[in-house]
Coordinates of C-alpha atoms in Angstrom, one line a residue:
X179 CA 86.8 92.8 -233.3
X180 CA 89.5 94.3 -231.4
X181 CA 92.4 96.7 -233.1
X182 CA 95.9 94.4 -232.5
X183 CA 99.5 94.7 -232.2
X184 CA 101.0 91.5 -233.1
X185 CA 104.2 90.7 -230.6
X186 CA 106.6 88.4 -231.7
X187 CA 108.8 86.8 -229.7
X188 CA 112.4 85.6 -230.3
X189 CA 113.1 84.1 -226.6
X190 CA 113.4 86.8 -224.1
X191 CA 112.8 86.3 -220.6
X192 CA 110.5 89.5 -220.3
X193 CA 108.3 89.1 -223.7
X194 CA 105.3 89.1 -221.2
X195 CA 105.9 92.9 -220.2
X196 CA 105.7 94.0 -223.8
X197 CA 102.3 92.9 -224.0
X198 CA 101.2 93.8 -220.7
X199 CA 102.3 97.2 -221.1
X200 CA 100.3 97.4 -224.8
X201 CA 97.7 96.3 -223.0
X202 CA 97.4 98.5 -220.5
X203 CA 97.7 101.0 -223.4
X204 CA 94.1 100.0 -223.8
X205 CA 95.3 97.7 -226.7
X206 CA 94.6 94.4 -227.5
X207 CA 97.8 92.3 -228.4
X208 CA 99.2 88.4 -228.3
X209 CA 102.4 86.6 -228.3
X210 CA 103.7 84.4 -230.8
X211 CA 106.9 82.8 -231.7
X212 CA 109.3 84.8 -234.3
X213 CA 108.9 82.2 -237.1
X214 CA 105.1 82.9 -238.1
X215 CA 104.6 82.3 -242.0
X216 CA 103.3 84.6 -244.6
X217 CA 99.5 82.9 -244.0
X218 CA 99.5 83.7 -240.2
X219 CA 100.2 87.3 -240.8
X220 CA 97.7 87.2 -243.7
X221 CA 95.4 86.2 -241.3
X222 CA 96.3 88.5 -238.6
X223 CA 95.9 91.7 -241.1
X224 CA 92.5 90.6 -241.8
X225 CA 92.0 90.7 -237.9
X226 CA 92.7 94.3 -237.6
X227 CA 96.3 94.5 -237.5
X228 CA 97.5 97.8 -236.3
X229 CA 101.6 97.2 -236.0
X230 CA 104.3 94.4 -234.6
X231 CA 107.1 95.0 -232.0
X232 CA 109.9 92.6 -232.0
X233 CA 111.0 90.9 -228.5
X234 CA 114.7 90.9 -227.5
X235 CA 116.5 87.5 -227.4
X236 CA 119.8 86.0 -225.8
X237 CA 120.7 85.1 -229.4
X238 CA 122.9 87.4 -232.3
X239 CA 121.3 88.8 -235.7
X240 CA 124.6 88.0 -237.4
X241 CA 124.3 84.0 -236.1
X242 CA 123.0 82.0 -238.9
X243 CA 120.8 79.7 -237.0
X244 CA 118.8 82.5 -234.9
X245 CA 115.4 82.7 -236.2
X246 CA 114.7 85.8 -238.4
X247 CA 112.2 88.0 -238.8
X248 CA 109.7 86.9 -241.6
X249 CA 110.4 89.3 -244.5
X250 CA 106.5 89.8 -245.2
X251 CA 106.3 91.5 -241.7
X252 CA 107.9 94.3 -243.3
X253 CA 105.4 94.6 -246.4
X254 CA 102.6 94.5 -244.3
X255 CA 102.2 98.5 -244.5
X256 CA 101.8 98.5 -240.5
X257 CA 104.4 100.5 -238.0
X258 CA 107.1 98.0 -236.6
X259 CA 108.7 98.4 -233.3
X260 CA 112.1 96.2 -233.0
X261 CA 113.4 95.9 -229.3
X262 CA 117.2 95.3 -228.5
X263 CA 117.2 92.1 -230.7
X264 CA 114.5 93.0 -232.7
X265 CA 116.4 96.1 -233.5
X266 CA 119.1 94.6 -234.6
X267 CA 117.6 92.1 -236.7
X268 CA 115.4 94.6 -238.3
X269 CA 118.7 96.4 -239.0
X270 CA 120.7 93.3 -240.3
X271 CA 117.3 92.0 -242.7
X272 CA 116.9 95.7 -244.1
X273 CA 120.6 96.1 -245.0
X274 CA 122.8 97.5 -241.5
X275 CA 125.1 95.7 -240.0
X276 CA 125.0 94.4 -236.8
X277 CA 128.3 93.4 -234.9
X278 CA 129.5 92.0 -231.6
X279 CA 130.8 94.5 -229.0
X280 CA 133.5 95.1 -226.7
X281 CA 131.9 96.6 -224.7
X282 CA 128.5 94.7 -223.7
X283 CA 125.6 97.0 -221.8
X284 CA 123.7 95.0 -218.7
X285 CA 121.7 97.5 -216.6
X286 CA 121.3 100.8 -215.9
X287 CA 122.6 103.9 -219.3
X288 CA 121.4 107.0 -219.8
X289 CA 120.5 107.5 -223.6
X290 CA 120.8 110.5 -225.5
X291 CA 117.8 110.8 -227.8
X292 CA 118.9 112.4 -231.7
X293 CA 116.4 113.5 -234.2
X294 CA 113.4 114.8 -232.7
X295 CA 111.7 111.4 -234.1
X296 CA 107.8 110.5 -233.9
X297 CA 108.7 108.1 -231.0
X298 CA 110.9 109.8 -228.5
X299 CA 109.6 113.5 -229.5
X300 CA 109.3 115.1 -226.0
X301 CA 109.8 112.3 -223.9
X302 CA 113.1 112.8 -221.7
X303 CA 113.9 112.5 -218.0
X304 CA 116.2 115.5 -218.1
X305 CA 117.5 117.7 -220.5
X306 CA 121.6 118.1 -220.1
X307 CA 122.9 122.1 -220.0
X308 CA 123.1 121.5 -224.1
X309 CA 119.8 121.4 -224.2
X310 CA 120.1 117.5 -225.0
X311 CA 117.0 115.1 -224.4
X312 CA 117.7 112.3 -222.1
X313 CA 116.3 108.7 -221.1
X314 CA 116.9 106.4 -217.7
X315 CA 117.0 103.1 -219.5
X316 CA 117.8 99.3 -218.7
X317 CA 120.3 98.1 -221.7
X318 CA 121.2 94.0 -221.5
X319 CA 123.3 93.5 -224.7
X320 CA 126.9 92.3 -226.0
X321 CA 125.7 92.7 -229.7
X322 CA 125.3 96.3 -231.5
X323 CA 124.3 98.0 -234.9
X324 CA 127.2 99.7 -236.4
X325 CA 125.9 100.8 -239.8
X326 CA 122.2 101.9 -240.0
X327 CA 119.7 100.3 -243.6
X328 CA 119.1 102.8 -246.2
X329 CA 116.4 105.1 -245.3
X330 CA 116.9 105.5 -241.1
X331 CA 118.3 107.9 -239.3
X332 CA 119.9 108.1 -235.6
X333 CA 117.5 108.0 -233.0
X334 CA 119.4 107.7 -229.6
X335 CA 122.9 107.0 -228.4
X336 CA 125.0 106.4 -225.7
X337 CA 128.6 106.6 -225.2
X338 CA 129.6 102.7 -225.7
X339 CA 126.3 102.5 -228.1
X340 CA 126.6 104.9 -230.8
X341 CA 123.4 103.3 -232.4
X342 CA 120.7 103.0 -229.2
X343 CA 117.9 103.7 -231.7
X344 CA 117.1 104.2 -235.3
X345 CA 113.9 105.1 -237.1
X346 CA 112.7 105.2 -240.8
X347 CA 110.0 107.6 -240.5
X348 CA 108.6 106.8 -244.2
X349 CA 107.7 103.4 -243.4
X350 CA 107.1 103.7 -239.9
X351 CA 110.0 101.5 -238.9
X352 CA 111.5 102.0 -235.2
X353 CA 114.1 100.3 -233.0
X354 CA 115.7 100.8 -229.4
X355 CA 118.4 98.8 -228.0
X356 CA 117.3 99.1 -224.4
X357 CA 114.4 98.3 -223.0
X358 CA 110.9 100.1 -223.0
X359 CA 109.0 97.1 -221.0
X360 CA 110.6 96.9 -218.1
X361 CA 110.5 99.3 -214.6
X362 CA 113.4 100.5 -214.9
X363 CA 113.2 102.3 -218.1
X364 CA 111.3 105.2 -216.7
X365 CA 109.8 106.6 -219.8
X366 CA 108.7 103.0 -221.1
X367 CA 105.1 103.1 -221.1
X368 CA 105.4 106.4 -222.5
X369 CA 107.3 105.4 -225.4
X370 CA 105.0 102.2 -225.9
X371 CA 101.8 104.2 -226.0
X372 CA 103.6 106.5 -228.2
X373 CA 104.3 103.7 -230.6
X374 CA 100.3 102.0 -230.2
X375 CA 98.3 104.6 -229.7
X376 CA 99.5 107.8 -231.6
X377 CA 102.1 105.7 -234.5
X378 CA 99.9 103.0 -234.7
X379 CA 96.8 105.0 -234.3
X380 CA 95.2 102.0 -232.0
X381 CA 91.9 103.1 -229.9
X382 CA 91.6 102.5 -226.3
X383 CA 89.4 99.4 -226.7
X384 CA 90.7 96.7 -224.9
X385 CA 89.0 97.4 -221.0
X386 CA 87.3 94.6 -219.0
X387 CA 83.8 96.4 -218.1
X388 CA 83.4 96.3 -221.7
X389 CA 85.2 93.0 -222.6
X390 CA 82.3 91.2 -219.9
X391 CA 79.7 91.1 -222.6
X392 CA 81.8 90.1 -225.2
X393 CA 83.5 86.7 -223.4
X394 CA 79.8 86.2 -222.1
X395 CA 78.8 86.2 -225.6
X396 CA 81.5 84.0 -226.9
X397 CA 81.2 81.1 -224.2
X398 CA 77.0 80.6 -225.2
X399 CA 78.3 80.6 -228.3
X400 CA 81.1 77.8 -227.3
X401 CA 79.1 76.2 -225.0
X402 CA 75.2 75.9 -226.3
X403 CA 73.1 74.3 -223.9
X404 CA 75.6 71.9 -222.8
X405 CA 76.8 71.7 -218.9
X406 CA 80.0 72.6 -217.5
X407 CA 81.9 71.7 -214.5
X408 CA 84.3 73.7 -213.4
X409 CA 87.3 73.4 -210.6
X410 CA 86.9 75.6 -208.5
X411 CA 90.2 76.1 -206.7
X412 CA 89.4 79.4 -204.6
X413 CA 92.1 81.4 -205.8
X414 CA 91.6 84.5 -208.1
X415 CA 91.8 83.2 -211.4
X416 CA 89.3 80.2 -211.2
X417 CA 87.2 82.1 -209.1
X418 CA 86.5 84.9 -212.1
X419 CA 86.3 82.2 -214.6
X420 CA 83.6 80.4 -212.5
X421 CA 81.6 84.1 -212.0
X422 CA 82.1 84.9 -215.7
X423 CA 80.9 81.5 -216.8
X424 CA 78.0 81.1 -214.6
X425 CA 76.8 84.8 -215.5
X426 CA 76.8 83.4 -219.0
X427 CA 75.2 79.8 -218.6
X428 CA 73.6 80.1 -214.8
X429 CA 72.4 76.8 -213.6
X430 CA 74.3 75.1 -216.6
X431 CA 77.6 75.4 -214.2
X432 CA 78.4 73.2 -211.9
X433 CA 81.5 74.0 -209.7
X434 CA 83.5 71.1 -208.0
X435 CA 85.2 72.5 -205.3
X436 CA 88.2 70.0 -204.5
X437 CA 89.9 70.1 -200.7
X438 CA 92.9 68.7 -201.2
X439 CA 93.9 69.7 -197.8
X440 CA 96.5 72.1 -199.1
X441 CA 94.7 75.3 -198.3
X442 CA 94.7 78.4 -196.6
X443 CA 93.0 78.5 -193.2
X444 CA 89.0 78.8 -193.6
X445 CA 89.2 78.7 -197.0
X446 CA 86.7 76.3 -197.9
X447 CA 84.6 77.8 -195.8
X448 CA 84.8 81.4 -197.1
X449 CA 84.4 79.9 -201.1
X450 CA 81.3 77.6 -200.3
X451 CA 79.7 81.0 -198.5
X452 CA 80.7 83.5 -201.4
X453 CA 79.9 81.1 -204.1
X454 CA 77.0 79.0 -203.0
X455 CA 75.2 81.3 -200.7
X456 CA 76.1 85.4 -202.0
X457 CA 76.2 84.4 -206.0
X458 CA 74.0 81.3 -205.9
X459 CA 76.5 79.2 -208.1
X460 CA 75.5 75.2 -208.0
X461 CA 79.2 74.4 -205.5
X462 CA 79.9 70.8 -205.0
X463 CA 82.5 70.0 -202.1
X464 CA 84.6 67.4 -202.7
X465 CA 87.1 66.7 -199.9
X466 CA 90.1 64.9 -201.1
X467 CA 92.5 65.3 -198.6
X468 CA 93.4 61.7 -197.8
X469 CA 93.5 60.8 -201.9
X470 CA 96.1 63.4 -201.8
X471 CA 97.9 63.4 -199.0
X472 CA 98.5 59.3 -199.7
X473 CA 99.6 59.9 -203.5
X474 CA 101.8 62.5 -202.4
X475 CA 103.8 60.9 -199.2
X476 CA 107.4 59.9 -200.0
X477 CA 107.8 63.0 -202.6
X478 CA 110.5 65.6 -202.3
X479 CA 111.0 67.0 -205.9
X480 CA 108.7 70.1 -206.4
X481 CA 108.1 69.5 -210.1
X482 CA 106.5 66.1 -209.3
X483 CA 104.8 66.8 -206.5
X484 CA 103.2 69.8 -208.6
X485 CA 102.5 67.2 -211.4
X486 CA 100.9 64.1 -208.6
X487 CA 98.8 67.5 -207.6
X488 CA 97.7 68.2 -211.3
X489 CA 97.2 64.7 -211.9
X490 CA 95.6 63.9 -209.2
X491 CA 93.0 66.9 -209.7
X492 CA 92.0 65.7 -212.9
X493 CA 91.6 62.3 -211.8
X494 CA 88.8 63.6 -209.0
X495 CA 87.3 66.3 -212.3
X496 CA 86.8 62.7 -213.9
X497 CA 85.4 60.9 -210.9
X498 CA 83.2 64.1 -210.3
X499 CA 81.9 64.7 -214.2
X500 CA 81.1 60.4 -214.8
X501 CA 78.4 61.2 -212.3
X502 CA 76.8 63.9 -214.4
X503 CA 76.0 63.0 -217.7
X504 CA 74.8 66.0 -219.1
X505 CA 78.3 67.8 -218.5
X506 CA 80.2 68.1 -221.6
X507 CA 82.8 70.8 -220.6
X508 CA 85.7 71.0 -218.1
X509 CA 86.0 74.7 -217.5
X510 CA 89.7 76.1 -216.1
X511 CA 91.1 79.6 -215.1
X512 CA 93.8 79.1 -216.8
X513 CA 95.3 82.5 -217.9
X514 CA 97.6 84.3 -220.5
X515 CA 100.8 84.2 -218.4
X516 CA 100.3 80.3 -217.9
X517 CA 99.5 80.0 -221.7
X518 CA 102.3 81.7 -222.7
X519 CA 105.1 79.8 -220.3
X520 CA 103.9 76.5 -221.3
X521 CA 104.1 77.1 -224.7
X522 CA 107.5 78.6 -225.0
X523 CA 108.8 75.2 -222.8
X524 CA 106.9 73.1 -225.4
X525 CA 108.4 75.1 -228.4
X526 CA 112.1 75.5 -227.0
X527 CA 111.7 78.9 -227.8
X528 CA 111.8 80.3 -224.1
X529 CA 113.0 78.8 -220.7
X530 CA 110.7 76.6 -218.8
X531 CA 110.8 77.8 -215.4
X532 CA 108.0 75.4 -214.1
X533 CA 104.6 73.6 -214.9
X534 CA 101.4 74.3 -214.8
X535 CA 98.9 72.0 -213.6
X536 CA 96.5 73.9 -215.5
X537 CA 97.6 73.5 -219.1
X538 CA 98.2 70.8 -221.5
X539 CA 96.5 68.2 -223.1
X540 CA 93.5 66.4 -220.9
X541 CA 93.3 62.4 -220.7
X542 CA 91.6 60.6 -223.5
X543 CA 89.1 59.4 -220.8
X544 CA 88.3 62.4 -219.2
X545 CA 85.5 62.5 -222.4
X546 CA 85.3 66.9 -221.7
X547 CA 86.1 69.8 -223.9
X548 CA 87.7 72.7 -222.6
X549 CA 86.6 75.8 -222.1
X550 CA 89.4 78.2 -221.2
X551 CA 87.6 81.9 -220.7
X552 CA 90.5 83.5 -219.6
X553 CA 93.1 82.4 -221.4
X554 CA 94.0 85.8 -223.0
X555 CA 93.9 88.0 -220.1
X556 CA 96.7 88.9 -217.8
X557 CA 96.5 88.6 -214.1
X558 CA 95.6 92.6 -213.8
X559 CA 93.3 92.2 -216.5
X560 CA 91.8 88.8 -214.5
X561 CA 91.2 91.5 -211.5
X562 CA 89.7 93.9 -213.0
X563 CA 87.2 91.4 -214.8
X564 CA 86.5 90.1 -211.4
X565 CA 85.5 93.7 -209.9
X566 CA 83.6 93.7 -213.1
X567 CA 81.6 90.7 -212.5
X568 CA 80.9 91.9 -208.6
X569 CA 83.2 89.8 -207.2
X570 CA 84.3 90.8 -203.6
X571 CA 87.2 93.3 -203.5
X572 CA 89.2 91.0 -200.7
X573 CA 88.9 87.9 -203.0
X574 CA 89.6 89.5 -206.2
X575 CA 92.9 91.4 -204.7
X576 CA 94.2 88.5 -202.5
X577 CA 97.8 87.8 -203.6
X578 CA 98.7 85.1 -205.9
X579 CA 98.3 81.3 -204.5
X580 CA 99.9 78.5 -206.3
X581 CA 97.7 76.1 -208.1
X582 CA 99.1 73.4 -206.0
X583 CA 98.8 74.9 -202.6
X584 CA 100.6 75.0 -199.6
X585 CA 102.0 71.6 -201.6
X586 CA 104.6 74.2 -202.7
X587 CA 105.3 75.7 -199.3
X588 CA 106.2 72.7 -197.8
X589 CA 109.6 72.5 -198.4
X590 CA 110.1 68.2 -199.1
X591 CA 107.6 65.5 -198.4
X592 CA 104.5 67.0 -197.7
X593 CA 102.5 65.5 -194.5
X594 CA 98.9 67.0 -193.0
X595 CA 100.8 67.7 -190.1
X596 CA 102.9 69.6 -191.8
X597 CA 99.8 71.8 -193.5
X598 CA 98.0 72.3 -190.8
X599 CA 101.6 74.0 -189.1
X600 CA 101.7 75.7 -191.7
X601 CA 98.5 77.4 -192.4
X602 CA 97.8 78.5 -189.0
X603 CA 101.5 80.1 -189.2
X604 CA 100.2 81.7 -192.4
X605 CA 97.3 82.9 -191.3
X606 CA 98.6 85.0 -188.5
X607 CA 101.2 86.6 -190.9
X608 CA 98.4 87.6 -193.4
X609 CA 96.7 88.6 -190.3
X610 CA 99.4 90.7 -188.7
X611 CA 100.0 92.5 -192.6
X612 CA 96.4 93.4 -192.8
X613 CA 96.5 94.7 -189.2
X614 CA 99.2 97.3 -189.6
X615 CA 99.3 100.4 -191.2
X616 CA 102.2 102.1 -192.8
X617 CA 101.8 105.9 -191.2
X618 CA 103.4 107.1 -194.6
X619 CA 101.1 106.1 -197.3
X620 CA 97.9 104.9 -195.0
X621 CA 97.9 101.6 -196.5
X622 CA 98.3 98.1 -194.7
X623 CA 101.5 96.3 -195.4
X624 CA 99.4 93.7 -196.9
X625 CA 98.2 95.8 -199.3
X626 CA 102.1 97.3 -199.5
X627 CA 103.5 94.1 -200.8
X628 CA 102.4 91.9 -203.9
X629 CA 102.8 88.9 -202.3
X630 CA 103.2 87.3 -198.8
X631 CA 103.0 83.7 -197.1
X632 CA 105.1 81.5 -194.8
X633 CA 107.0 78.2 -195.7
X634 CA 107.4 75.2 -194.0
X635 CA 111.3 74.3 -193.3
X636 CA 111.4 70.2 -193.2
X637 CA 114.2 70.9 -190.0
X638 CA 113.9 71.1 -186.6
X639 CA 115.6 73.4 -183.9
X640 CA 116.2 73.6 -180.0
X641 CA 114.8 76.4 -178.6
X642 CA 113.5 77.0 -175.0
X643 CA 109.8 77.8 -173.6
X644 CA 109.6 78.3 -169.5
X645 CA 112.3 76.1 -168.6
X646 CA 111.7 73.2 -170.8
X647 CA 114.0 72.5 -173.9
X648 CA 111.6 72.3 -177.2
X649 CA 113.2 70.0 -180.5
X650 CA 110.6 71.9 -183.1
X651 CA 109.8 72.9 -186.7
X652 CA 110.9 76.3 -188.2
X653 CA 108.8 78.3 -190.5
X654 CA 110.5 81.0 -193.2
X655 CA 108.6 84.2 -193.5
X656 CA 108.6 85.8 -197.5
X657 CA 107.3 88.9 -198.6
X658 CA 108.0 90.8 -201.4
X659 CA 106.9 94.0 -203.6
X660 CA 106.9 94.0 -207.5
X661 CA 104.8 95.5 -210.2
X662 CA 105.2 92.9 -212.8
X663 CA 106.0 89.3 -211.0
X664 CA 109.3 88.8 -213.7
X665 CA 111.6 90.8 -210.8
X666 CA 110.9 91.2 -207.2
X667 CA 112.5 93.0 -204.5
X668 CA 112.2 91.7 -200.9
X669 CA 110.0 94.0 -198.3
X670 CA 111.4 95.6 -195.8
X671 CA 109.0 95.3 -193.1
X672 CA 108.8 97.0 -189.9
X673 CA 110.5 94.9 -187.1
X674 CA 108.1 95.7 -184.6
X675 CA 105.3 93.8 -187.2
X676 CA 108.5 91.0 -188.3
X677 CA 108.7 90.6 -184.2
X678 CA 104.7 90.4 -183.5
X679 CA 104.4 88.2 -186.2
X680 CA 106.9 85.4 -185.3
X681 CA 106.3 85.9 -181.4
X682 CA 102.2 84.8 -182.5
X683 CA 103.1 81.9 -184.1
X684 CA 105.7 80.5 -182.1
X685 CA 103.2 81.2 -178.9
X686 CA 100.6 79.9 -180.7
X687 CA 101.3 77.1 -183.4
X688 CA 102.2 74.6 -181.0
X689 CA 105.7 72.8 -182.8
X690 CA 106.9 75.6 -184.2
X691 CA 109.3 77.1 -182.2
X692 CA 111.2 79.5 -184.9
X693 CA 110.7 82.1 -187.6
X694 CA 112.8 83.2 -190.1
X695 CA 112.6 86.1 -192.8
X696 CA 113.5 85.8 -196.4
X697 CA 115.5 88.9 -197.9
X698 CA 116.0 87.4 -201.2
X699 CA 114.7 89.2 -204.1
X700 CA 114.2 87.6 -207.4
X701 CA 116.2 87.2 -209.6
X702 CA 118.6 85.3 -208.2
X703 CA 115.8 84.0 -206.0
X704 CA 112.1 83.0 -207.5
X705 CA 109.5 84.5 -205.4
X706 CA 108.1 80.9 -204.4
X707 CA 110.4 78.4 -202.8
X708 CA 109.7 75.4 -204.7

């Protein structure tokens, strides 16, 4: 049983960096909505509860309908850490007062730091010539605490924000009003290790070398000497799931490998050889393209083309497991991130950016239980279980690939003519990034940016080839660098690789005739097109 910190969440966009930074702490926490009863935290005490940190939230303390805090988390005798909301609601519940401001915080402060407190002792950016600690932070509030509870004292400050942070030392009770989680508070991790490791007194043992015996452990346990069958997509996350599994069970996995003629060049291919051959995993191909392509022609919304794709994988799971009797389990790589999303859409208690075909309730018919092995671990964390497990280094570090394929990178109805433009244009762009070397850092740009692929524009342009006039496709170019997915920056390639890159494919995809670059960064932009 692993040492937790309990997260819980009251709506913010970037909940999911809290607990990725605690667990890269080498702590093991989980999300869950603000509103837990008395029972739940019973429960999670009896777990090894080791503290709670409070998300932020677009909603005000002071408003009667915003959820509060549950009083018992405050008799639970663990540390709490309240973040920007969380702050304030800790300070409003424990007898502050929390106020609108006139003069709302939304990006970059620098934050004095008061009290040489267990939390910010020694952590600065720069000291000013008074000898006064300082952090880089990211503030996003309109709302402030204007008088602190009985028993804290000032913490940090800023200008506009005379009350940045508070902390009752007694009882273990901290609060910021910007952000620790995100980039661009500088000192973050170091103030969220501070608070799990060294306040809380957690022990480094959340780490995925170790955490392979356990998870092997716990799906014989799940599983018995029933058979699985897993989908076996070829991207990262089902690709661990089916290793892990199949290290636990063997020749009690069978992998369904579904074409749906929505993937990257080769692909199939390269998963039949790595699976089949170099781990010796039972792999059955199932080439779907025409049941896809058919249910999918006419469509132009993403979020039902991503839902026909869902469906429709499902549908050839159930055609796939009525031919072996003996399987009793549908095995998915779904993971935390997807867990997390869809439950905050179901609960109303975050913003449902899209689906995932991976999550939710199975039909009736399909006759399977679940088995879900990764469904507590973060991306990262799915990586470095992967290396883990032996996985190859290429496949384990490829960027991310939606679950629904090029299906998403084909901007409107999607057509096999259109795919196979489209991965061939793809290919030579992941091609070209892990050709070229930046001189700087001695890495290739493919290995520079955190994710990169091509789209397919549903308009045609003229261009001109010899002395003939072309009427052809155009395909958009996107590449961008982040750490944690939630922002993204676009990457500023070299032209020489931009100009290489479009020169191949329009020379060589015959009906694409132009290439364009995307230079939007997320937000406004999301890092997909559809």
């Amino acid at each position: 049983m692993h040492q937790r910190i309990l997260i819980l969440d009251y709506g913010s966009q970037v909940t999911q960096l809290i607990a990725r930074r605690v667990r890269e702490a080498g702590v093991f926490c989980e999300i869950h909505p603000g509103d837990v009863d008395a029972a739940f935290l019973a429960e999670q005490q009896s777990l090894g509860l080791k503290g709670v940190i409070l998300s932020g939230s677009h909603s005000s303390a002071y408003d009667e309908a915003s959820l509060k805090v549950p009083q018992q988390v405050f008799e639970l005798g663990v540390p709490v850490l309240g973040i920007c909301y969380g702050m304030q609601a800790m300070a409003s519940q424990l007898g502050g007062k929390v106020s609108w401001s006139d003069h709302r915080e939304f990006g970059y402060a620098e934050v004095r730091a008061h009290g040489h407190t267990a939390l910010l002792k020694d952590i600065a950016d720069f000291v000013t010539p008074e000898g006064h600690g300082m952090l880089k932070v990211w503030m996003s509030h309109g709302d402030k605490v204007t008088e602190l509870p009985q028993g804290f004292v000032l913490m940090a400050s800023t200008p506009s924000c005379p009350i940045a942070g508070m902390a009752d030392e007694t009882r273990h009770f901290y609060g910021v009003q910007f952000h620790p989680e995100v980039t661009h508070t500088t000192q973050g991790r170091a103030l969220l290790n501070r608070f799990v490791n060294d306040i809380c007194g957690c022990t480094n043992d959340w780490n995925m070398p170790d955490y392979v015996e356990e998870a092997v452990a716990r799906i014989r346990e799940q599983v018995g000497s029933d058979d699985v069958i897993l989908g076996l997509s070829g991207g990262v996350d089902s690709s661990v799931a089916a290793a892990l599994i199949h290290k636990a069970i063997g020749d009690q996995l069978t992998c369904v490998f579904v074409d749906h003629g929505l993937l990257r060049l080769n692909e199939a291919e390269q998963v039949m050889k790595i699976f089949g051959e170099h781990l010796g995993v039972n792999v059955i191909h199932v080439d779907a393209t025409e049941a896809f392509m058919s249910k999918l022609a006419g469509e132009t919304d993403p979020e039902k083309k991503r839902k026909i794709i869902g469906k429709e994988f499902v549908e050839v799971f159930q055609d796939e497991a009525s031919k072996r009797k003996s399987a009793r389990w549908l095995a998915q790589g779904t993971i935390y991130p997807d867990v997390i999303e869809s439950a905050g859409a179901k609960t109303g208690k975050a913003v449902a950016i899209k689906s995932h075909h991976n999550v939710g309730g199975l039909p009736e018919t399909l006759n399977l239980q679940l088995l879900e092995p990764l469904r507590e671990l973060f991306k990262d964390e799915v990586r470095e279980l992967g290396i883990a497990l032996g996985l190859p280094h290429h496949m384990v570090y490829r960027h991310p690939f939606p679950g629904p394929g090029l299906g998403v990178r084909i901007l409107g109805e999607v057509k096999k003519e259109y795919a196979d433009l489209l991965r061939k244009a793809d290919a030579i762009f992941i091609e070209e990034l892990r050709n070229t070397v930046d001189e700087a850092s001695g890495k290739s740009w493919y290995d520079l940016t955190s994710q990169a692929f091509a789209v397919f524009l549903p308009v045609k342009s003229v261009g001109v080839m010899g002395d003939g006039r072309t009427y052809d496709y155009v395909v958009a170019l996107r590449a961008v660098q982040t750490s944690d997915f939630m922002t993204a920056d676009w990457a500023q390639l070299p032209y020489p690789l931009l100009g290489r890159v479009s020169s191949r494919i329009i020379n060589e995809v015959r009906g694409i005739n132009r290439v364009v670059y995307d230079v939007s960064s997320k937000p406004p932009a999301t890092i997909e097109w559809e």
